[in-house]
PDB file of C-alpha atoms in Angstrom:
ATOM      1  CA  UNK G   1      43.634  72.473  27.004  1.00  0.00           C
ATOM      2  CA  UNK G   2      45.090  69.677  24.770  1.00  0.00           C
ATOM      3  CA  UNK G   3      43.166  66.588  23.909  1.00  0.00           C
ATOM      4  CA  UNK G   4      43.837  63.544  26.137  1.00  0.00           C
ATOM      5  CA  UNK G   5      46.194  61.137  24.283  1.00  0.00           C
ATOM      6  CA  UNK G   6      45.707  58.136  26.601  1.00  0.00           C
ATOM      7  CA  UNK G   7      44.211  55.279  24.510  1.00  0.00           C
ATOM      8  CA  UNK G   8      43.224  57.803  21.797  1.00  0.00           C
ATOM      9  CA  UNK G   9      40.746  59.210  24.132  1.00  0.00           C
ATOM     10  CA  UNK G  10      40.524  62.590  22.454  1.00  0.00           C
ATOM     11  CA  UNK G  11      38.511  64.297  25.246  1.00  0.00           C
ATOM     12  CA  UNK G  12      39.860  67.711  26.527  1.00  0.00           C
ATOM     13  CA  UNK G  13      41.172  66.925  29.971  1.00  0.00           C
ATOM     14  CA  UNK G  14      44.544  66.375  31.630  1.00  0.00           C
ATOM     15  CA  UNK G  15      45.976  63.017  30.720  1.00  0.00           C
ATOM     16  CA  UNK G  16      46.407  62.295  34.494  1.00  0.00           C
ATOM     17  CA  UNK G  17      42.675  62.642  34.803  1.00  0.00           C
ATOM     18  CA  UNK G  18      41.883  59.983  32.216  1.00  0.00           C
ATOM     19  CA  UNK G  19      39.392  57.311  33.399  1.00  0.00           C
ATOM     20  CA  UNK G  20      39.855  54.143  31.421  1.00  0.00           C
ATOM     21  CA  UNK G  21      36.603  52.585  32.667  1.00  0.00           C
ATOM     22  CA  UNK G  22      34.547  55.700  31.998  1.00  0.00           C
ATOM     23  CA  UNK G  23      36.022  56.077  28.429  1.00  0.00           C
ATOM     24  CA  UNK G  24      35.238  52.536  27.737  1.00  0.00           C
ATOM     25  CA  UNK G  25      31.644  52.793  29.096  1.00  0.00           C
ATOM     26  CA  UNK G  26      30.987  55.975  27.092  1.00  0.00           C
ATOM     27  CA  UNK G  27      32.195  54.406  24.010  1.00  0.00           C
ATOM     28  CA  UNK G  28      35.209  56.616  23.378  1.00  0.00           C
ATOM     29  CA  UNK G  29      37.481  56.295  20.407  1.00  0.00           C
ATOM     30  CA  UNK G  30      39.146  53.282  22.038  1.00  0.00           C
ATOM     31  CA  UNK G  31      35.956  51.550  21.243  1.00  0.00           C
ATOM     32  CA  UNK G  32      36.851  48.746  23.574  1.00  0.00           C
ATOM     33  CA  UNK G  33      33.345  48.262  24.809  1.00  0.00           C
ATOM     34  CA  UNK G  34      31.973  48.249  21.307  1.00  0.00           C
ATOM     35  CA  UNK G  35      34.487  45.882  20.039  1.00  0.00           C
ATOM     36  CA  UNK G  36      33.623  43.395  22.680  1.00  0.00           C
ATOM     37  CA  UNK G  37      29.964  43.734  21.848  1.00  0.00           C
ATOM     38  CA  UNK G  38      30.786  43.356  18.163  1.00  0.00           C
ATOM     39  CA  UNK G  39      32.794  40.132  18.712  1.00  0.00           C
ATOM     40  CA  UNK G  40      30.035  38.752  20.885  1.00  0.00           C
ATOM     41  CA  UNK G  41      27.478  39.288  18.177  1.00  0.00           C
ATOM     42  CA  UNK G  42      29.647  37.625  15.698  1.00  0.00           C
ATOM     43  CA  UNK G  43      30.087  34.691  18.049  1.00  0.00           C
ATOM     44  CA  UNK G  44      26.312  34.558  18.753  1.00  0.00           C
ATOM     45  CA  UNK G  45      25.688  34.644  15.027  1.00  0.00           C
ATOM     46  CA  UNK G  46      28.155  31.768  14.340  1.00  0.00           C
ATOM     47  CA  UNK G  47      26.588  29.763  17.254  1.00  0.00           C
ATOM     48  CA  UNK G  48      23.085  30.286  15.787  1.00  0.00           C
ATOM     49  CA  UNK G  49      24.226  29.272  12.376  1.00  0.00           C
ATOM     50  CA  UNK G  50      25.969  26.069  13.715  1.00  0.00           C
ATOM     51  CA  UNK G  51      22.897  25.269  15.927  1.00  0.00           C
ATOM     52  CA  UNK G  52      20.509  25.745  12.865  1.00  0.00           C
ATOM     53  CA  UNK G  53      22.665  23.643  10.609  1.00  0.00           C
ATOM     54  CA  UNK G  54      22.764  20.917  13.386  1.00  0.00           C
ATOM     55  CA  UNK G  55      19.014  21.010  13.774  1.00  0.00           C
ATOM     56  CA  UNK G  56      18.417  20.918  10.039  1.00  0.00           C
ATOM     57  CA  UNK G  57      20.705  17.978   9.738  1.00  0.00           C
ATOM     58  CA  UNK G  58      18.835  16.181  12.413  1.00  0.00           C
ATOM     59  CA  UNK G  59      15.522  16.887  10.643  1.00  0.00           C
ATOM     60  CA  UNK G  60      17.045  15.364   7.374  1.00  0.00           C
ATOM     61  CA  UNK G  61      18.241  12.304   9.263  1.00  0.00           C
ATOM     62  CA  UNK G  62      14.721  11.842  10.671  1.00  0.00           C
ATOM     63  CA  UNK G  63      13.259  12.003   7.145  1.00  0.00           C
ATOM     64  CA  UNK G  64      15.928   9.444   5.877  1.00  0.00           C
ATOM     65  CA  UNK G  65      15.131   7.119   8.818  1.00  0.00           C
ATOM     66  CA  UNK G  66      11.491   7.360   8.092  1.00  0.00           C
ATOM     67  CA  UNK G  67      12.080   6.456   4.432  1.00  0.00           C
ATOM     68  CA  UNK G  68      14.424   3.454   5.194  1.00  0.00           C
ATOM     69  CA  UNK G  69      13.349  -0.042   4.651  1.00  0.00           C
ATOM     70  CA  UNK G  70      13.102  -2.630   7.417  1.00  0.00           C
ATOM     71  CA  UNK G  71      12.625  -6.444   7.610  1.00  0.00           C
ATOM     72  CA  UNK G  72       8.913  -7.157   7.763  1.00  0.00           C
ATOM     73  CA  UNK G  73       7.872 -10.560   9.073  1.00  0.00           C
ATOM     74  CA  UNK G  74       4.619 -12.023   7.694  1.00  0.00           C
ATOM     75  CA  UNK G  75       2.996 -14.537   9.986  1.00  0.00           C
ATOM     76  CA  UNK G  76       1.161 -17.519   8.608  1.00  0.00           C
ATOM     77  CA  UNK G  77      -2.428 -16.349   8.248  1.00  0.00           C
ATOM     78  CA  UNK G  78      -5.152 -16.703   5.623  1.00  0.00           C
ATOM     79  CA  UNK G  79      -8.810 -15.953   5.010  1.00  0.00           C
ATOM     80  CA  UNK G  80     -11.182 -18.879   5.235  1.00  0.00           C
ATOM     81  CA  UNK G  81     -14.808 -19.875   6.176  1.00  0.00           C
ATOM     82  CA  UNK G  82     -15.522 -20.703   9.868  1.00  0.00           C
ATOM     83  CA  UNK G  83     -18.437 -23.163   9.632  1.00  0.00           C
ATOM     84  CA  UNK G  84     -20.910 -23.530  12.571  1.00  0.00           C
ATOM     85  CA  UNK G  85     -22.424 -26.917  13.518  1.00  0.00           C
ATOM     86  CA  UNK G  86     -25.644 -25.661  11.822  1.00  0.00           C
ATOM     87  CA  UNK G  87     -23.782 -25.062   8.522  1.00  0.00           C
ATOM     88  CA  UNK G  88     -23.536 -21.172   8.633  1.00  0.00           C
ATOM     89  CA  UNK G  89     -20.330 -19.765   7.214  1.00  0.00           C
ATOM     90  CA  UNK G  90     -18.470 -16.784   8.481  1.00  0.00           C
ATOM     91  CA  UNK G  91     -15.368 -15.212   6.666  1.00  0.00           C
ATOM     92  CA  UNK G  92     -12.576 -15.141   9.134  1.00  0.00           C
ATOM     93  CA  UNK G  93      -8.769 -14.637   9.492  1.00  0.00           C
ATOM     94  CA  UNK G  94      -7.014 -17.662  10.680  1.00  0.00           C
ATOM     95  CA  UNK G  95      -3.389 -17.764  12.010  1.00  0.00           C
ATOM     96  CA  UNK G  96      -1.764 -21.160  11.728  1.00  0.00           C
ATOM     97  CA  UNK G  97       0.796 -21.410  14.533  1.00  0.00           C
ATOM     98  CA  UNK G  98       3.036 -24.502  14.807  1.00  0.00           C
ATOM     99  CA  UNK G  99       4.396 -23.220  18.047  1.00  0.00           C
ATOM    100  CA  UNK G 100       1.009 -23.125  19.900  1.00  0.00           C
ATOM    101  CA  UNK G 101      -0.290 -25.959  21.948  1.00  0.00           C
ATOM    102  CA  UNK G 102      -3.917 -24.912  22.068  1.00  0.00           C
ATOM    103  CA  UNK G 103      -6.233 -23.337  19.458  1.00  0.00           C
ATOM    104  CA  UNK G 104      -8.219 -20.149  20.195  1.00  0.00           C
ATOM    105  CA  UNK G 105     -11.308 -18.413  18.830  1.00  0.00           C
ATOM    106  CA  UNK G 106     -12.511 -14.834  19.799  1.00  0.00           C
ATOM    107  CA  UNK G 107     -15.635 -14.671  21.999  1.00  0.00           C
ATOM    108  CA  UNK G 108     -17.145 -12.256  19.689  1.00  0.00           C
ATOM    109  CA  UNK G 109     -16.881 -14.776  16.720  1.00  0.00           C
ATOM    110  CA  UNK G 110     -18.080 -17.669  18.804  1.00  0.00           C
ATOM    111  CA  UNK G 111     -21.160 -15.644  19.923  1.00  0.00           C
ATOM    112  CA  UNK G 112     -21.995 -14.826  16.344  1.00  0.00           C
ATOM    113  CA  UNK G 113     -21.712 -18.384  15.305  1.00  0.00           C
ATOM    114  CA  UNK G 114     -23.941 -19.555  18.096  1.00  0.00           C
ATOM    115  CA  UNK G 115     -21.235 -21.807  19.610  1.00  0.00           C
ATOM    116  CA  UNK G 116     -21.480 -23.070  23.045  1.00  0.00           C
ATOM    117  CA  UNK G 117     -19.520 -25.672  25.051  1.00  0.00           C
ATOM    118  CA  UNK G 118     -18.246 -26.822  28.409  1.00  0.00           C
ATOM    119  CA  UNK G 119     -16.777 -24.181  30.766  1.00  0.00           C
ATOM    120  CA  UNK G 120     -12.992 -24.128  31.016  1.00  0.00           C
ATOM    121  CA  UNK G 121     -10.281 -21.822  32.430  1.00  0.00           C
ATOM    122  CA  UNK G 122      -7.735 -20.168  30.192  1.00  0.00           C
ATOM    123  CA  UNK G 123      -4.138 -19.356  31.417  1.00  0.00           C
ATOM    124  CA  UNK G 124      -1.613 -18.603  28.702  1.00  0.00           C
ATOM    125  CA  UNK G 125       2.064 -18.774  29.062  1.00  0.00           C
ATOM    126  CA  UNK G 126       3.786 -15.814  27.391  1.00  0.00           C
ATOM    127  CA  UNK G 127       7.354 -15.119  26.176  1.00  0.00           C
ATOM    128  CA  UNK G 128       9.781 -14.345  28.996  1.00  0.00           C
ATOM    129  CA  UNK G 129       8.154 -16.700  31.476  1.00  0.00           C
ATOM    130  CA  UNK G 130       4.972 -14.617  32.046  1.00  0.00           C
ATOM    131  CA  UNK G 131       1.356 -15.627  32.151  1.00  0.00           C
ATOM    132  CA  UNK G 132      -1.885 -14.040  31.429  1.00  0.00           C
ATOM    133  CA  UNK G 133      -4.582 -13.692  34.076  1.00  0.00           C
ATOM    134  CA  UNK G 134      -6.874 -16.703  34.302  1.00  0.00           C
ATOM    135  CA  UNK G 135     -10.260 -16.238  32.627  1.00  0.00           C
ATOM    136  CA  UNK G 136     -13.408 -18.333  32.359  1.00  0.00           C
ATOM    137  CA  UNK G 137     -14.016 -19.508  28.842  1.00  0.00           C
ATOM    138  CA  UNK G 138     -15.823 -22.089  26.742  1.00  0.00           C
ATOM    139  CA  UNK G 139     -14.381 -24.967  24.815  1.00  0.00           C
ATOM    140  CA  UNK G 140     -16.373 -24.872  21.509  1.00  0.00           C
ATOM    141  CA  UNK G 141     -16.354 -26.892  18.274  1.00  0.00           C
ATOM    142  CA  UNK G 142     -16.643 -25.751  14.612  1.00  0.00           C
ATOM    143  CA  UNK G 143     -14.937 -26.471  11.209  1.00  0.00           C
ATOM    144  CA  UNK G 144     -12.781 -24.517   8.851  1.00  0.00           C
ATOM    145  CA  UNK G 145     -13.394 -24.479   5.051  1.00  0.00           C
ATOM    146  CA  UNK G 146     -11.488 -23.159   2.056  1.00  0.00           C
ATOM    147  CA  UNK G 147     -12.988 -20.064   0.537  1.00  0.00           C
ATOM    148  CA  UNK G 148     -13.780 -21.861  -2.734  1.00  0.00           C
ATOM    149  CA  UNK G 149     -15.407 -24.800  -0.892  1.00  0.00           C
ATOM    150  CA  UNK G 150     -12.910 -27.471  -2.124  1.00  0.00           C
ATOM    151  CA  UNK G 151     -11.950 -28.416   1.462  1.00  0.00           C
ATOM    152  CA  UNK G 152     -13.585 -28.532   4.877  1.00  0.00           C
ATOM    153  CA  UNK G 153     -11.643 -29.540   7.872  1.00  0.00           C
ATOM    154  CA  UNK G 154     -12.513 -32.173  10.639  1.00  0.00           C
ATOM    155  CA  UNK G 155     -14.163 -30.802  13.694  1.00  0.00           C
ATOM    156  CA  UNK G 156     -11.929 -28.275  15.513  1.00  0.00           C
ATOM    157  CA  UNK G 157     -11.955 -27.662  19.257  1.00  0.00           C
ATOM    158  CA  UNK G 158     -10.924 -24.196  20.391  1.00  0.00           C
ATOM    159  CA  UNK G 159     -11.066 -22.146  23.604  1.00  0.00           C
ATOM    160  CA  UNK G 160     -12.833 -18.798  23.570  1.00  0.00           C
ATOM    161  CA  UNK G 161     -10.891 -15.661  24.454  1.00  0.00           C
ATOM    162  CA  UNK G 162     -11.524 -11.927  24.447  1.00  0.00           C
ATOM    163  CA  UNK G 163      -8.685 -11.210  22.107  1.00  0.00           C
ATOM    164  CA  UNK G 164      -6.096 -13.631  20.510  1.00  0.00           C
ATOM    165  CA  UNK G 165      -3.317 -11.148  19.722  1.00  0.00           C
ATOM    166  CA  UNK G 166      -2.905  -7.611  18.488  1.00  0.00           C
ATOM    167  CA  UNK G 167      -3.914  -6.917  14.904  1.00  0.00           C
ATOM    168  CA  UNK G 168      -1.542  -8.305  12.396  1.00  0.00           C
ATOM    169  CA  UNK G 169       0.516  -5.494  10.858  1.00  0.00           C
ATOM    170  CA  UNK G 170      -0.078  -4.301   7.340  1.00  0.00           C
ATOM    171  CA  UNK G 171       1.934  -6.026   4.529  1.00  0.00           C
ATOM    172  CA  UNK G 172       3.011  -3.483   1.973  1.00  0.00           C
ATOM    173  CA  UNK G 173       4.405  -5.864  -0.485  1.00  0.00           C
ATOM    174  CA  UNK G 174       4.334  -5.972  -4.291  1.00  0.00           C
ATOM    175  CA  UNK G 175       4.131  -9.625  -5.207  1.00  0.00           C
ATOM    176  CA  UNK G 176       4.997  -9.073  -8.807  1.00  0.00           C
ATOM    177  CA  UNK G 177       8.587  -8.206  -7.704  1.00  0.00           C
ATOM    178  CA  UNK G 178       9.225 -11.781  -6.691  1.00  0.00           C
ATOM    179  CA  UNK G 179       9.333 -14.210  -9.656  1.00  0.00           C
ATOM    180  CA  UNK G 180       8.867 -17.377  -7.572  1.00  0.00           C
ATOM    181  CA  UNK G 181       5.510 -16.026  -6.354  1.00  0.00           C
ATOM    182  CA  UNK G 182       4.201 -15.209  -9.932  1.00  0.00           C
ATOM    183  CA  UNK G 183       1.023 -17.092 -10.823  1.00  0.00           C
ATOM    184  CA  UNK G 184       0.283 -18.190  -7.308  1.00  0.00           C
ATOM    185  CA  UNK G 185      -3.213 -17.548  -6.044  1.00  0.00           C
ATOM    186  CA  UNK G 186      -3.258 -16.636  -2.344  1.00  0.00           C
ATOM    187  CA  UNK G 187      -6.352 -16.628  -0.146  1.00  0.00           C
ATOM    188  CA  UNK G 188      -6.054 -12.735  -0.061  1.00  0.00           C
ATOM    189  CA  UNK G 189      -4.777  -9.946  -2.159  1.00  0.00           C
ATOM    190  CA  UNK G 190      -1.550  -8.057  -1.480  1.00  0.00           C
ATOM    191  CA  UNK G 191      -0.627  -5.335  -0.354  1.00  0.00           C
ATOM    192  CA  UNK G 192      -2.712  -6.027   2.747  1.00  0.00           C
ATOM    193  CA  UNK G 193      -4.004  -3.738   5.471  1.00  0.00           C
ATOM    194  CA  UNK G 194      -3.621  -4.440   9.170  1.00  0.00           C
ATOM    195  CA  UNK G 195      -6.020  -7.173  10.123  1.00  0.00           C
ATOM    196  CA  UNK G 196      -7.776  -8.654  13.225  1.00  0.00           C
ATOM    197  CA  UNK G 197      -7.230 -12.321  14.094  1.00  0.00           C
ATOM    198  CA  UNK G 198     -10.405 -14.397  14.600  1.00  0.00           C
ATOM    199  CA  UNK G 199      -9.004 -17.868  15.059  1.00  0.00           C
ATOM    200  CA  UNK G 200      -5.595 -19.299  16.025  1.00  0.00           C
ATOM    201  CA  UNK G 201      -5.033 -22.936  15.125  1.00  0.00           C
ATOM    202  CA  UNK G 202      -2.224 -24.661  17.166  1.00  0.00           C
ATOM    203  CA  UNK G 203       0.224 -27.393  16.074  1.00  0.00           C
ATOM    204  CA  UNK G 204      -2.410 -30.049  16.323  1.00  0.00           C
ATOM    205  CA  UNK G 205      -4.378 -28.641  13.377  1.00  0.00           C
ATOM    206  CA  UNK G 206      -1.357 -26.958  11.691  1.00  0.00           C
ATOM    207  CA  UNK G 207       0.062 -30.313  10.864  1.00  0.00           C
ATOM    208  CA  UNK G 208      -3.238 -31.346   9.196  1.00  0.00           C
ATOM    209  CA  UNK G 209      -3.577 -28.178   7.121  1.00  0.00           C
ATOM    210  CA  UNK G 210      -0.093 -27.582   5.798  1.00  0.00           C
ATOM    211  CA  UNK G 211       0.124 -29.448   2.517  1.00  0.00           C
ATOM    212  CA  UNK G 212       3.619 -29.628   0.968  1.00  0.00           C
ATOM    213  CA  UNK G 213       6.866 -27.720   0.965  1.00  0.00           C
ATOM    214  CA  UNK G 214       6.997 -23.795   0.787  1.00  0.00           C
ATOM    215  CA  UNK G 215       7.813 -22.317  -2.578  1.00  0.00           C
ATOM    216  CA  UNK G 216      10.905 -20.066  -1.858  1.00  0.00           C
ATOM    217  CA  UNK G 217      13.105 -17.676  -3.861  1.00  0.00           C
ATOM    218  CA  UNK G 218      15.828 -19.206  -6.145  1.00  0.00           C
ATOM    219  CA  UNK G 219      18.025 -16.211  -5.552  1.00  0.00           C
ATOM    220  CA  UNK G 220      20.745 -17.245  -3.150  1.00  0.00           C
ATOM    221  CA  UNK G 221      20.694 -14.991  -0.067  1.00  0.00           C
ATOM    222  CA  UNK G 222      17.625 -13.041  -1.007  1.00  0.00           C
ATOM    223  CA  UNK G 223      15.371 -12.233   1.915  1.00  0.00           C
ATOM    224  CA  UNK G 224      12.030 -12.854   0.217  1.00  0.00           C
ATOM    225  CA  UNK G 225       8.607 -14.349   1.392  1.00  0.00           C
ATOM    226  CA  UNK G 226       7.590 -17.735   0.554  1.00  0.00           C
ATOM    227  CA  UNK G 227       4.223 -19.438  -0.408  1.00  0.00           C
ATOM    228  CA  UNK G 228       3.117 -22.006   1.972  1.00  0.00           C
ATOM    229  CA  UNK G 229       0.741 -24.608   0.355  1.00  0.00           C
ATOM    230  CA  UNK G 230      -2.190 -25.495   2.726  1.00  0.00           C
ATOM    231  CA  UNK G 231      -5.475 -27.236   2.310  1.00  0.00           C
ATOM    232  CA  UNK G 232      -7.109 -23.792   2.850  1.00  0.00           C
ATOM    233  CA  UNK G 233      -5.069 -22.303  -0.144  1.00  0.00           C
ATOM    234  CA  UNK G 234      -1.550 -20.625  -0.469  1.00  0.00           C
ATOM    235  CA  UNK G 235      -0.371 -18.602   2.541  1.00  0.00           C
ATOM    236  CA  UNK G 236       2.216 -15.886   2.199  1.00  0.00           C
ATOM    237  CA  UNK G 237       4.775 -16.051   4.946  1.00  0.00           C
ATOM    238  CA  UNK G 238       8.426 -15.214   5.749  1.00  0.00           C
ATOM    239  CA  UNK G 239      10.452 -11.966   5.646  1.00  0.00           C
ATOM    240  CA  UNK G 240      10.948  -9.240   3.109  1.00  0.00           C
ATOM    241  CA  UNK G 241      12.432  -5.708   2.939  1.00  0.00           C
ATOM    242  CA  UNK G 242       9.729  -3.115   2.993  1.00  0.00           C
ATOM    243  CA  UNK G 243       8.976   0.551   4.021  1.00  0.00           C
ATOM    244  CA  UNK G 244       8.758   1.229   7.806  1.00  0.00           C
ATOM    245  CA  UNK G 245       5.136   0.774   8.915  1.00  0.00           C
ATOM    246  CA  UNK G 246       3.141   1.067  12.012  1.00  0.00           C
ATOM    247  CA  UNK G 247       1.601  -1.895  13.864  1.00  0.00           C
TER     248      UNK G 247
END
């Protein structure tokens, strides 16, 4: 019997008995089943390569974003002495906030300093129209002094609170890159790690402590921090471009 010539089957049966599906499933010389499989494998391979390339690109973008610089805001804060009525000194971080109507001190620091005063309630209005839960606190009195002892403030009244704010973010700045800041002695060294706030002085005391105009960059349009002169020493404040950091 001659070989079947349908679709180059090659098997020895009458051409009328040729089963296309059987030939395909058995992988005859037509090879249609295998061709489909081969094409599918190639398509899968291309798809995998595209996916891998896309995923790799995403990873590179993540690395680039992590290495990008961002605008870092430095709040007005400094190191100083908190002085108790008995004359004891405690090294603290003070935030000077011209937008605050009251002054605050952490309960922990007030206890360490042996401060006591009349009872009062504390309810703070927050951004967006919110308020904190009311708490029973103390209105205490103390003084603030410059680290080198050249200035001591009048008596300050502040309300105790469990926490004033979240820790201030780290400040990864190289002061030497800013000519207008060269030679200025701040109350602390930079770069600076994240730091806890012990005392917040509101506008009433901010106006007493700030002592002159800020020293700013002379480069037009440059986003650079400034040096704010206060009776407690120079304070670094403002905005600069720095590496992305965590709060």
